[in-house]
Coordinates of C-alpha atoms and ligand atoms in Angstrom, one line a residue:
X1 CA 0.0 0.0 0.0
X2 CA 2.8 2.3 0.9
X3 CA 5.1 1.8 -2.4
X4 CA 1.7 3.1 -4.8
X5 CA 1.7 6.2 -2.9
X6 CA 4.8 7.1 -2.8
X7 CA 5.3 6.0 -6.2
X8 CA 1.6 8.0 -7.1
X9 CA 3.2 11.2 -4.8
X10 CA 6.8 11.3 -6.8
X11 CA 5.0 10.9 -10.2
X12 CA 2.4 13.8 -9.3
X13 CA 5.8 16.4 -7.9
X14 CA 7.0 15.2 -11.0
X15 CA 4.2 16.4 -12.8
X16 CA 3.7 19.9 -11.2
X17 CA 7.9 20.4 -11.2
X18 CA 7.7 20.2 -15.1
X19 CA 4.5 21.6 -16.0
X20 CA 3.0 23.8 -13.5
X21 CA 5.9 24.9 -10.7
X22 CA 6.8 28.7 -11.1
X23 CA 9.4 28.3 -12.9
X24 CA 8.2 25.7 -15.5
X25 CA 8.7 28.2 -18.1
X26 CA 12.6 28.6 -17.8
X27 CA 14.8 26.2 -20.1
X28 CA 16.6 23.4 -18.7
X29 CA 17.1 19.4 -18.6
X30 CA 13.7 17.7 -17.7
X31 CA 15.4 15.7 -14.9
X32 CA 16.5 18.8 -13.3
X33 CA 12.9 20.1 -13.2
X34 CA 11.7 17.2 -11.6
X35 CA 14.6 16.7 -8.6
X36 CA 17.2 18.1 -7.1
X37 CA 19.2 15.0 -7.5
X38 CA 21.3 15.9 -11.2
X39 CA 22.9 18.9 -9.6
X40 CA 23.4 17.2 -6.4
X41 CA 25.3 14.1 -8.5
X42 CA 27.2 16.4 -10.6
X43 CA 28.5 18.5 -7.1
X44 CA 29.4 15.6 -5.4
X45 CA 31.5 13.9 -8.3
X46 CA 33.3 17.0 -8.8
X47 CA 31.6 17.5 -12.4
X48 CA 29.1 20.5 -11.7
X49 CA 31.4 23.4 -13.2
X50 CA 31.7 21.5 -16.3
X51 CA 28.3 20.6 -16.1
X52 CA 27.0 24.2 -16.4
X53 CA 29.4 25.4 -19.4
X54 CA 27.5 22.5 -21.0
X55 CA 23.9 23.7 -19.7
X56 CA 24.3 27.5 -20.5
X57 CA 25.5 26.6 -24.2
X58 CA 22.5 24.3 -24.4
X59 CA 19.8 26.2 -23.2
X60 CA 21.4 30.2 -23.0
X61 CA 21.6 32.7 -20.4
X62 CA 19.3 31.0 -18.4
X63 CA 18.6 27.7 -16.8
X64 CA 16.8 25.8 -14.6
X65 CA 19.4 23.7 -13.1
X66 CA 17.3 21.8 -10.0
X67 CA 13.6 22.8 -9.5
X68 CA 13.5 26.0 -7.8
X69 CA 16.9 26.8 -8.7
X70 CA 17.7 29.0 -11.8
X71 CA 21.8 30.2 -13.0
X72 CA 22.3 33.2 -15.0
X73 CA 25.1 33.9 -17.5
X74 CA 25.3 36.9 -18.6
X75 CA 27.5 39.9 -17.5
X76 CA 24.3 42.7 -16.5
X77 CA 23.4 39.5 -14.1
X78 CA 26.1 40.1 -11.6
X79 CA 24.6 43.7 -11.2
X80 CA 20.8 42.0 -11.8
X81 CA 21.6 39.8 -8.6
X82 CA 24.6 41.1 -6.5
X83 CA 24.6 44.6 -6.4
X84 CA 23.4 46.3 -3.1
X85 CA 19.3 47.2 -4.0
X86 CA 19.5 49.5 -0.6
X87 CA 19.7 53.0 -2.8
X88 CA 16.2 51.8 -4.5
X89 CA 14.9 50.9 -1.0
X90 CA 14.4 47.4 -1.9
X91 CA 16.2 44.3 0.4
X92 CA 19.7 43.0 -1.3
X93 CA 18.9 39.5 -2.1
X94 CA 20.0 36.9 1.0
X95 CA 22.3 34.1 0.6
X96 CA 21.0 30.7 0.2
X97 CA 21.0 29.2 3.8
X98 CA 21.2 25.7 2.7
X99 CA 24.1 26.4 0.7
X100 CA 26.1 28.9 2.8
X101 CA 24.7 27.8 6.3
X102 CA 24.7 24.0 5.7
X103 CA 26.6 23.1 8.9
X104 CA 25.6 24.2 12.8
X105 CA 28.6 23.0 14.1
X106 CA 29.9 26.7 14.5
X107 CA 28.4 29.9 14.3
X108 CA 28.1 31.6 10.6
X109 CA 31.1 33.6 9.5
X110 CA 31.7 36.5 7.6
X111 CA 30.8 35.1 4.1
X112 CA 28.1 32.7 5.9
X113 CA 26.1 35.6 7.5
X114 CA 23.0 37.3 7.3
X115 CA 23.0 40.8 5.9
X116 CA 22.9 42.5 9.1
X117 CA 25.7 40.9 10.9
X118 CA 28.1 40.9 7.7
X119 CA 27.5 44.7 7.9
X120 CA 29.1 45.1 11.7
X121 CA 31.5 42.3 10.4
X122 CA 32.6 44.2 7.3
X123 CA 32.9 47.7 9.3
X124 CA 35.1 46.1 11.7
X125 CA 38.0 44.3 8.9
X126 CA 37.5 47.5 6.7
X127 CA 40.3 49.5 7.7
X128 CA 42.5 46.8 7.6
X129 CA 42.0 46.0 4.3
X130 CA 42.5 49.1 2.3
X131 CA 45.4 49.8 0.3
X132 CA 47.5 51.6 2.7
X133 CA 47.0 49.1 5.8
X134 CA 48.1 46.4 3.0
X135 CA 51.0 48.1 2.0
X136 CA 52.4 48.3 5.4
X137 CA 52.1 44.6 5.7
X138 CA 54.5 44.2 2.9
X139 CA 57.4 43.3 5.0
X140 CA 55.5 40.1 6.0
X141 CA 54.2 39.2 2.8
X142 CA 58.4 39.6 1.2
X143 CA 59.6 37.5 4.0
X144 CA 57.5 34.5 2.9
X145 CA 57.9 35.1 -0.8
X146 CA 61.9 35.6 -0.1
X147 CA 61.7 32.3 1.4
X148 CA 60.1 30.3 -1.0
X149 CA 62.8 31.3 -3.3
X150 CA 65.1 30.3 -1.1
X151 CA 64.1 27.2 -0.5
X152 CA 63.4 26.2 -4.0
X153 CA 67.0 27.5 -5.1
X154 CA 68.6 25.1 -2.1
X155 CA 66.9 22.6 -3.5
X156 CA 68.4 18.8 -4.4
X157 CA 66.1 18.3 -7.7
X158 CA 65.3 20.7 -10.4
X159 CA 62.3 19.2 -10.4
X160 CA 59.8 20.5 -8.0
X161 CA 55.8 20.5 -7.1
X162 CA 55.1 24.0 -7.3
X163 CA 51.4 24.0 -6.3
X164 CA 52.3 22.3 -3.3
X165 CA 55.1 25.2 -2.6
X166 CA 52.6 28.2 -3.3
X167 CA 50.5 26.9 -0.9
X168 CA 53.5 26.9 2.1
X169 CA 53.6 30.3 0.6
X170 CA 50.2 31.4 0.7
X171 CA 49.6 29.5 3.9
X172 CA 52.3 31.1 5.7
X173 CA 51.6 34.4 4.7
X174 CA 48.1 34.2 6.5
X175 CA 49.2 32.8 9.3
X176 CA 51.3 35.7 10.2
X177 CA 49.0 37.8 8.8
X178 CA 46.2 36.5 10.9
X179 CA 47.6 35.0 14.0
X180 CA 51.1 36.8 14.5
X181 CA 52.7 33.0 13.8
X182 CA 53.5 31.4 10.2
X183 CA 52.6 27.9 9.6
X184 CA 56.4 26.7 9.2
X185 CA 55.4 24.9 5.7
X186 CA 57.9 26.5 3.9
X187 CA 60.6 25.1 6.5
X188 CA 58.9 21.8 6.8
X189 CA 58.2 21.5 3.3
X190 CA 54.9 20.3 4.1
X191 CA 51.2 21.2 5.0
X192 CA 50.5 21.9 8.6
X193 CA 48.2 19.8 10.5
X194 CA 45.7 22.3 11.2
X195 CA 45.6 22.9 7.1
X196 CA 45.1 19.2 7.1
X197 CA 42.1 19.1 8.9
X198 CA 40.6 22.3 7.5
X199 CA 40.7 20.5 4.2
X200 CA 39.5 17.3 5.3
X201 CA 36.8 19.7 6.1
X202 CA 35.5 21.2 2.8
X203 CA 35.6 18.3 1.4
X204 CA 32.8 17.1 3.6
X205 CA 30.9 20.8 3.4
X206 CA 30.1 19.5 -0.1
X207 CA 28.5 16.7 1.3
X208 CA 26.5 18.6 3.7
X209 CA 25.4 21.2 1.5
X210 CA 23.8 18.8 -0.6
X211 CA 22.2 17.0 2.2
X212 CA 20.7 20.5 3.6
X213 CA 18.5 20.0 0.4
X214 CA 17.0 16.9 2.0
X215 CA 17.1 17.9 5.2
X216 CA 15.3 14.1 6.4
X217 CA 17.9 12.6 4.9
X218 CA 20.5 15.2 6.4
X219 CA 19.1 14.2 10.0
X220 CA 19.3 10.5 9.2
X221 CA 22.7 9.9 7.3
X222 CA 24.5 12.6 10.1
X223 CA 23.8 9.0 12.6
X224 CA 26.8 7.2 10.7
X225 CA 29.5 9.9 10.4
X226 CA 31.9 8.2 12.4
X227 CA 33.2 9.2 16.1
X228 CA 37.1 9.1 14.8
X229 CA 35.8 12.2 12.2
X230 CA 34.0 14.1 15.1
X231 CA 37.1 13.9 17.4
X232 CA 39.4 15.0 14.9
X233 CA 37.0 17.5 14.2
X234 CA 37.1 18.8 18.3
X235 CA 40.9 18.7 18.2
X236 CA 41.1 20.6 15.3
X237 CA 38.8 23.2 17.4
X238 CA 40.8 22.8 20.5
X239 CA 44.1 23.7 17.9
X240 CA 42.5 26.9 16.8
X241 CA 41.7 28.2 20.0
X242 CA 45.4 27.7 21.2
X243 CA 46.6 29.2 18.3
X244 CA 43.5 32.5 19.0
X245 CA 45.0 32.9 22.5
X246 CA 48.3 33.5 21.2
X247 CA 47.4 35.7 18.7
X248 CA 44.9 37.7 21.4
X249 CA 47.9 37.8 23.8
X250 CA 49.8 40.6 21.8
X251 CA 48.3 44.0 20.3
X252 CA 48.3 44.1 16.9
X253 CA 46.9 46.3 13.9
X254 CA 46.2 43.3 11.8
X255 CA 43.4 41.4 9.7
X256 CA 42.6 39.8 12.6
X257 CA 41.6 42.6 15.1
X258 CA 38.6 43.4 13.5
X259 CA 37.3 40.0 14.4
X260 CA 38.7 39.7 18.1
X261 CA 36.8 42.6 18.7
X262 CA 33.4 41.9 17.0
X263 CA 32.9 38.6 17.7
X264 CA 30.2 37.5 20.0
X265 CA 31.7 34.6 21.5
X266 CA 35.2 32.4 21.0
X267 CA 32.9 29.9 18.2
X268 CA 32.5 32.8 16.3
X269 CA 36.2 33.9 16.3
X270 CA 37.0 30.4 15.4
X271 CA 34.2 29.9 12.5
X272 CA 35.9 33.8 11.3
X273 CA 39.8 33.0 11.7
X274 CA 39.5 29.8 9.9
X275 CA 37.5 31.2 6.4
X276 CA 40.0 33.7 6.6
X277 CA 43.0 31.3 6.3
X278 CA 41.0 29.5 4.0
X279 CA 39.7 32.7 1.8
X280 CA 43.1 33.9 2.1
X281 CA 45.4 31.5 1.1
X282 CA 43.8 28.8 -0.6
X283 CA 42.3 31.3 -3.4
X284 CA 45.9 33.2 -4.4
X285 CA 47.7 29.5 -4.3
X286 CA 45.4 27.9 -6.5
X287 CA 45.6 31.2 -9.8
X288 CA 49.5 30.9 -9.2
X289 CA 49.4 27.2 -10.1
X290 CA 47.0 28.0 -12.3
X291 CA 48.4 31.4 -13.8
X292 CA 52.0 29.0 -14.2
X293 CA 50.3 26.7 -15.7
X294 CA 49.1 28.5 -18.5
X295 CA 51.9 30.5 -19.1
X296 CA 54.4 27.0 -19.2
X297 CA 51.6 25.8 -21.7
X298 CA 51.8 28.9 -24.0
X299 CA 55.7 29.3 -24.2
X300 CA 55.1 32.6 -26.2
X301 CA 53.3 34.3 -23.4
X302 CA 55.5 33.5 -20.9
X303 CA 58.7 34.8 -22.5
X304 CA 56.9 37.9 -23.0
X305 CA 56.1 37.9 -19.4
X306 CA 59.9 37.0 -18.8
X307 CA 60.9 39.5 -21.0
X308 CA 58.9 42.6 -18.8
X309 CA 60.1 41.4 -15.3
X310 CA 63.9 40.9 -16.9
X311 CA 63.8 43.9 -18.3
X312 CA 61.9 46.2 -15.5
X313 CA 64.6 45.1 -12.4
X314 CA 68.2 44.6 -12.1
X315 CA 68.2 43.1 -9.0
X316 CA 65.3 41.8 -6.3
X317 CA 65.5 44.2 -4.5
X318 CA 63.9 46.7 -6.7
X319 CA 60.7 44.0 -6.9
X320 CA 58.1 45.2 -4.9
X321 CA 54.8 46.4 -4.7
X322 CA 54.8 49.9 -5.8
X323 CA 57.3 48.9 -8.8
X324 CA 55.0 45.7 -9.8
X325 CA 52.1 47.9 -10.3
X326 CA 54.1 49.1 -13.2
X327 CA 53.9 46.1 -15.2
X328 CA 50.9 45.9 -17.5
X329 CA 51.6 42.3 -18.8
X330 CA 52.1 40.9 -15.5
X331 CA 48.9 42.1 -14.3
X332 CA 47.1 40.6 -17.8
X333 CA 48.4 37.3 -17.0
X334 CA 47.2 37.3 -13.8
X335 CA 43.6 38.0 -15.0
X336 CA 43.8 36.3 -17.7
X337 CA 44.4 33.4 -14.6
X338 CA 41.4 33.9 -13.1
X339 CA 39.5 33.8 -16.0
X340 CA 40.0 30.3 -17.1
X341 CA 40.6 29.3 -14.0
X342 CA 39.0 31.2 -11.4
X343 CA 39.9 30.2 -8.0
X344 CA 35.8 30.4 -6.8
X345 CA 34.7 28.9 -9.9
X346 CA 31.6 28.2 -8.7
X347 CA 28.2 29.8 -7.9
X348 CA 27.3 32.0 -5.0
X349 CA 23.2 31.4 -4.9
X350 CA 21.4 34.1 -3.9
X351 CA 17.5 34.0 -2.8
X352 CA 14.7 36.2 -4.1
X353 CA 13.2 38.5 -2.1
X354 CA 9.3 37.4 -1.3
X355 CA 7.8 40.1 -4.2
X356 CA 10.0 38.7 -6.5
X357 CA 12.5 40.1 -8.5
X358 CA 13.5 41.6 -12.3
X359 CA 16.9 39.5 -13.2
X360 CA 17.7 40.4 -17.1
X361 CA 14.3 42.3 -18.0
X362 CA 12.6 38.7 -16.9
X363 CA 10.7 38.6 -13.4
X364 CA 12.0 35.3 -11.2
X365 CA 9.2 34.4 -8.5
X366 CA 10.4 35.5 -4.5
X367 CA 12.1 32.4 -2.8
X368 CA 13.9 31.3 -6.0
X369 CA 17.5 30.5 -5.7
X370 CA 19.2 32.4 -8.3
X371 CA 23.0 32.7 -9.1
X372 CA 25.7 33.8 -11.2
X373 CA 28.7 30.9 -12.3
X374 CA 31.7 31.9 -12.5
X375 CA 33.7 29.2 -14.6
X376 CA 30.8 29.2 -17.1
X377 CA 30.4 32.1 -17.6
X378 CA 34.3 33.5 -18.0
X379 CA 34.1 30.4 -20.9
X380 CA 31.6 31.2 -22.7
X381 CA 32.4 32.5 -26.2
X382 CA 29.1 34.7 -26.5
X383 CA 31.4 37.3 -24.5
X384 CA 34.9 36.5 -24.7
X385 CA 36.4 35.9 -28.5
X386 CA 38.5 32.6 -28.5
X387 CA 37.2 31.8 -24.7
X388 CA 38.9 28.3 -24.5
X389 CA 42.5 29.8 -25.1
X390 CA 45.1 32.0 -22.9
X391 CA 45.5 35.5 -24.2
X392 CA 46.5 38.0 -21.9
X393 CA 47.5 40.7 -25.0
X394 CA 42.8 40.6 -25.3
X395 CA 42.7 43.5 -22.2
X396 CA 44.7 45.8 -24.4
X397 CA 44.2 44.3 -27.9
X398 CA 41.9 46.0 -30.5
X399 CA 40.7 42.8 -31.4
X400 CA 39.3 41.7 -28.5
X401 CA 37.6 44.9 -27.6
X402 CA 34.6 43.3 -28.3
X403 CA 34.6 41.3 -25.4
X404 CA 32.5 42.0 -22.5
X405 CA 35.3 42.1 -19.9
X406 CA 32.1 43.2 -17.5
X407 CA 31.3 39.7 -17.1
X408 CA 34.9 38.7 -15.5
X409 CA 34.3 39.1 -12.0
X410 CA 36.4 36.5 -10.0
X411 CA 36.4 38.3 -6.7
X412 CA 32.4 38.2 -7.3
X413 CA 30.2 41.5 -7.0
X414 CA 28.2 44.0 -4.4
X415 CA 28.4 44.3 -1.1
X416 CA 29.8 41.1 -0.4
X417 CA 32.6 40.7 -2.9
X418 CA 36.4 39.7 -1.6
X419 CA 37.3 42.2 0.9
X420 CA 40.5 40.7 0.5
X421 CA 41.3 41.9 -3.4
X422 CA 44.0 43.9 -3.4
X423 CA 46.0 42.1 -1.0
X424 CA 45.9 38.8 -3.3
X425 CA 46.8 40.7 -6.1
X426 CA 50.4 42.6 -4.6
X427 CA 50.8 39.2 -2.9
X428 CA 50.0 36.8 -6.4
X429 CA 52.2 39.6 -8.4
X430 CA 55.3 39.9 -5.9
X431 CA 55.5 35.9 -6.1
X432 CA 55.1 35.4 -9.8
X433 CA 57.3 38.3 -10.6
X434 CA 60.0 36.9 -8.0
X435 CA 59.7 33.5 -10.1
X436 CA 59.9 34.8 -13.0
X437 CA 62.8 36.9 -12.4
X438 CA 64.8 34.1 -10.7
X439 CA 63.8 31.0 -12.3
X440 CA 63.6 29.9 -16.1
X441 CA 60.4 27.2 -15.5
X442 CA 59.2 24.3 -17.5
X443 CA 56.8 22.0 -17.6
X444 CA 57.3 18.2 -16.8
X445 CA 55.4 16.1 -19.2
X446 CA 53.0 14.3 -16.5
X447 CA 51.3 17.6 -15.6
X448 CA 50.6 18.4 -19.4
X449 CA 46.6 17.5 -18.0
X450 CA 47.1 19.4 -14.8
X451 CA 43.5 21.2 -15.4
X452 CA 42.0 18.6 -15.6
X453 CA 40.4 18.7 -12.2
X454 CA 37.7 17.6 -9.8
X455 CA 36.1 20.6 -7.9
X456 CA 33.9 20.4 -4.6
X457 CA 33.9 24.2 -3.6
X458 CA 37.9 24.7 -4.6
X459 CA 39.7 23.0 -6.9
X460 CA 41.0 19.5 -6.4
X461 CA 44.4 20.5 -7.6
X462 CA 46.9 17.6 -8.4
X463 CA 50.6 18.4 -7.9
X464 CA 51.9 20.7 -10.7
X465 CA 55.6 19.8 -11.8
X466 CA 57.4 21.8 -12.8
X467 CA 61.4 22.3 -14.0
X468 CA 63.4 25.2 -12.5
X469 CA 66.7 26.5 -13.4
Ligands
HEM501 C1 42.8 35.2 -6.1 C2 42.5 35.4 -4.9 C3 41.1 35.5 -4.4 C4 39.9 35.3 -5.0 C5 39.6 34.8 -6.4 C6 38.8 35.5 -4.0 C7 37.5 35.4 -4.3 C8 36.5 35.6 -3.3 C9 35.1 35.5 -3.6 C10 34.5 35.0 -4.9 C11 34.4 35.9 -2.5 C12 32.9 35.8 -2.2 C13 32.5 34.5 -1.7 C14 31.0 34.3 -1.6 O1 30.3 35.2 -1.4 O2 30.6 33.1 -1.7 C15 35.4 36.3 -1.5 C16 35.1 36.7 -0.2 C17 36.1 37.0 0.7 N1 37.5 36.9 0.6 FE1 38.4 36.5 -1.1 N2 39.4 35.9 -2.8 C18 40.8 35.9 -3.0 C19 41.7 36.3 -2.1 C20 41.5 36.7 -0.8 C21 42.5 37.1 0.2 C22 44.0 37.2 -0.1 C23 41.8 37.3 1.4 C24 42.3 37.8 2.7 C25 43.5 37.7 3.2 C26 40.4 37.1 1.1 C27 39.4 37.3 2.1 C28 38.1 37.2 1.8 C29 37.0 37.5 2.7 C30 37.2 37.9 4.2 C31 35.8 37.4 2.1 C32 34.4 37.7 2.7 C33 34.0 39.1 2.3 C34 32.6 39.5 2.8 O3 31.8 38.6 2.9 O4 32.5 40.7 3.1 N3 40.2 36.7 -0.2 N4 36.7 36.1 -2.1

């Protein structure tokens, strides 16, 4: 009796999904009207930012990816959906809960939030974020980037795994940044433990997220996830708040005292301190592999890159971040980075206000999630001539003035875009330039595939090999 119900129930969602939900008259896949479940299988195996270049050339600048889920790609829809609606008196759209607030284990952070709290949140990390607070960290950022050099001119092999040594880099830099202490991975030549268990974690936010769209199944399958995960999980905690003390034990001007003295409570510091080191290091180490990458794969763009660095500095000393900003070719490479390979390459969904909402001249029904994606949409050849290939000379070029270079926002849009922009891009230029300048680079032939990669939230990056002289 049971099974013809539920069967009878299924078949009649099915039905109203495809033919008479409120958004039955967006284009999209048929299965991803009825469920949930195609977008869910293509997150979890790694596939979904693949998936959508293939949906948005199929159906256009709009689809219905999961039934009350629509993606836009087009470059008015970062405006459409991100932008602050305040000045017009209208409510900014919120995030999507069940993506961004999957997981109750901590308190929401920064990106997490609700509108209100990221306001005080914002206020607070502001001032250490603009340009001249960031310049005076330079000495901190050098020391790390100095060292990596070091360490990869001392070393045995010309061979070397240079994704693996941008993120010491990166990862150092924000722990000093952050907590007054490095993470000693450029010394070990390793990851830290913490960094471990901070990735063991995303991995498994993937998870959740998807089960947040089920949220029966979410209370159900959380029964089995076993007690060796949850105590790693506490001693991860119990690492964080040792490493918080010492930071709170000295007075510093940093990216970090903002939170210390916002925060509601010690979860809240922790939930904020780790995104940071996450946000901040993760993002910057992945386009330098990336950025490296391409450049190694197109031989004639990086000699021209080698050719401006060469030519701009006699010695290293005269690299820094006042004399890097001089260097247009540098900078297009760099973009030209996070373009194909944006380090957030995917979504960030937004929800429609209850009245509903006007996203590219077309009105989308309140409660919708709606979102912009990122790798899709810096592909797509509607808007950028010969998408698939690296050209950084298209940002000055006559002939690629046709592009709509409005769409390429990798540090996303509005009032909740990267607070952390300008820092990643002195930091992402000092290293690069300091490479160049010191290395001639290669590429080994068994990371000729290197992009292609899973991703669940960041990039599932295999090692990069590289040859240095
Ligand atoms: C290439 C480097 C980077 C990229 C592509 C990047 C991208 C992004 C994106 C897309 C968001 C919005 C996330 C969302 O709403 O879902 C974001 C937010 C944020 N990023 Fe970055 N990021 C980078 C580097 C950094 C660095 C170096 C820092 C800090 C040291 C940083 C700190 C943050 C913070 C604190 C937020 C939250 C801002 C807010 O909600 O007000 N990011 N970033």
């Amino acid at each position: 009796m049971v099974r013809p119900v539920a069967t009878i129930l299924l078949f009649s969602r099915a039905i109203y999904n495809v033919f008479f939900h409120p958004l039955s008259r967006f284009p999209g896949p048929v299965f991803n009207a009825i469920s949930s479940l195609p977008y869910c299988y293509h997150v979890l195996k790694g596939s979904q930012v693949y998936d959508m270049v293939r949906l948005h050339e199929t159906y256009g600048d709009i689809v219905r990816i999961a039934p009350n889920q629509l993606y836009f790609s087009h470059p008015d829809a970062w405006q459409d959906i991100l932008a602050s609606r305040r000045g017009e008196k209208k409510e900014d759209m919120e995030k999507a809960g069940w993506f961004y607030r999957a997981s109750d284990e901590l308190p929401p952070h920064i990106v997490s939030t609700t509108r209100e709290r990221h306001d005080t949140l914002r206020r607070a990390i502001g001032p250490s974020f603009a340009e001249k607070a960031i310049r005076e960290q330079e000495p901190v950022v050098r020391k790390y980037a100095d060292l990596l050099i070091d360490r990869l001119s001392s070393s045995s092999s010309s061979r070397v795994t240079i994704s693996d040594w941008y993120n010491y880099t990166t990862f150092d830099v924000i722990g000093d940044l952050a907590f007054g202490e490095s993470f000693g991975c450029l010394q070990a030549s390793e990851y830290h433990e913490w960094i471990k268990e901070v990735f063991a974690s995303i991995h498994l936010f993937a998870i959740v997220q998807m089960m947040a769209l089920y949220p029966f199944l979410r209370r159900f399958l959380s029964l089995f996830i076993p007690s060796s995960m949850k105590q790693a999980r506490l001693l991860h905690k119990q690492h964080t708040v040792e490493r918080l003390r010492r930071r709170m034990a000295i007075d510093r001007q940093d990216i970090m005292k903002g939170f210390i003295t916002t925060c509601f409570s010690t979860d809240e510091l922790i939930s904020n301190a780790e995104l940071l080191t996450v946000a901040g290091s993760e993002t910057t180490a992945s386009l330098l592999s990336g950025v490296t990458y391409l450049l190694l794969t197109n031989r004639d763009k990086y000699q021209k890159l080698v050719a401006e660095v060469r030519s701009s500095f006699q010695t290293v000393e005269e690299i820094n971040f006042v004399s890097l900003g001089q260097l247009p070719y540098l900078l297009a490479c760099l973009d030209e980075g996070l373009r194909l390979y944006p380090p957030v390459a995917i979504a960030s969904p937004r929800v429609v206000p209850e009245q509903g909402a006007y996203i590219l001249n077309t009105f989308v029904p309140g409660n919708t999630t709606v979102a912009v994606h990122q790798y899709s949409l810096f592909r797509r050849a509607k808007y950028f001539k010969h998408a698939e290939q690296f050209i950084p000379e298209r940002i000055s070029d006559r002939e690629y003035a046709s592009d709509r270079r409005d769409a390429l926002q990798p540090f996303s849009f509005g009032p909740r875009n990267c607070i952390g922009k300008s820092l990643a891009y002195h930091e992402m230029r000092l290293i690069l330039a300091l490479m160049v300048f010191t290395f001639d680079m290669e590429l080994c032939e068994d990371s000729r595939n290197w992009m292609d990669q899973k991703n669940f939230l960041l990039w599932q990056k295999g090692g990069l090999n590289i040859f240095i002289r």
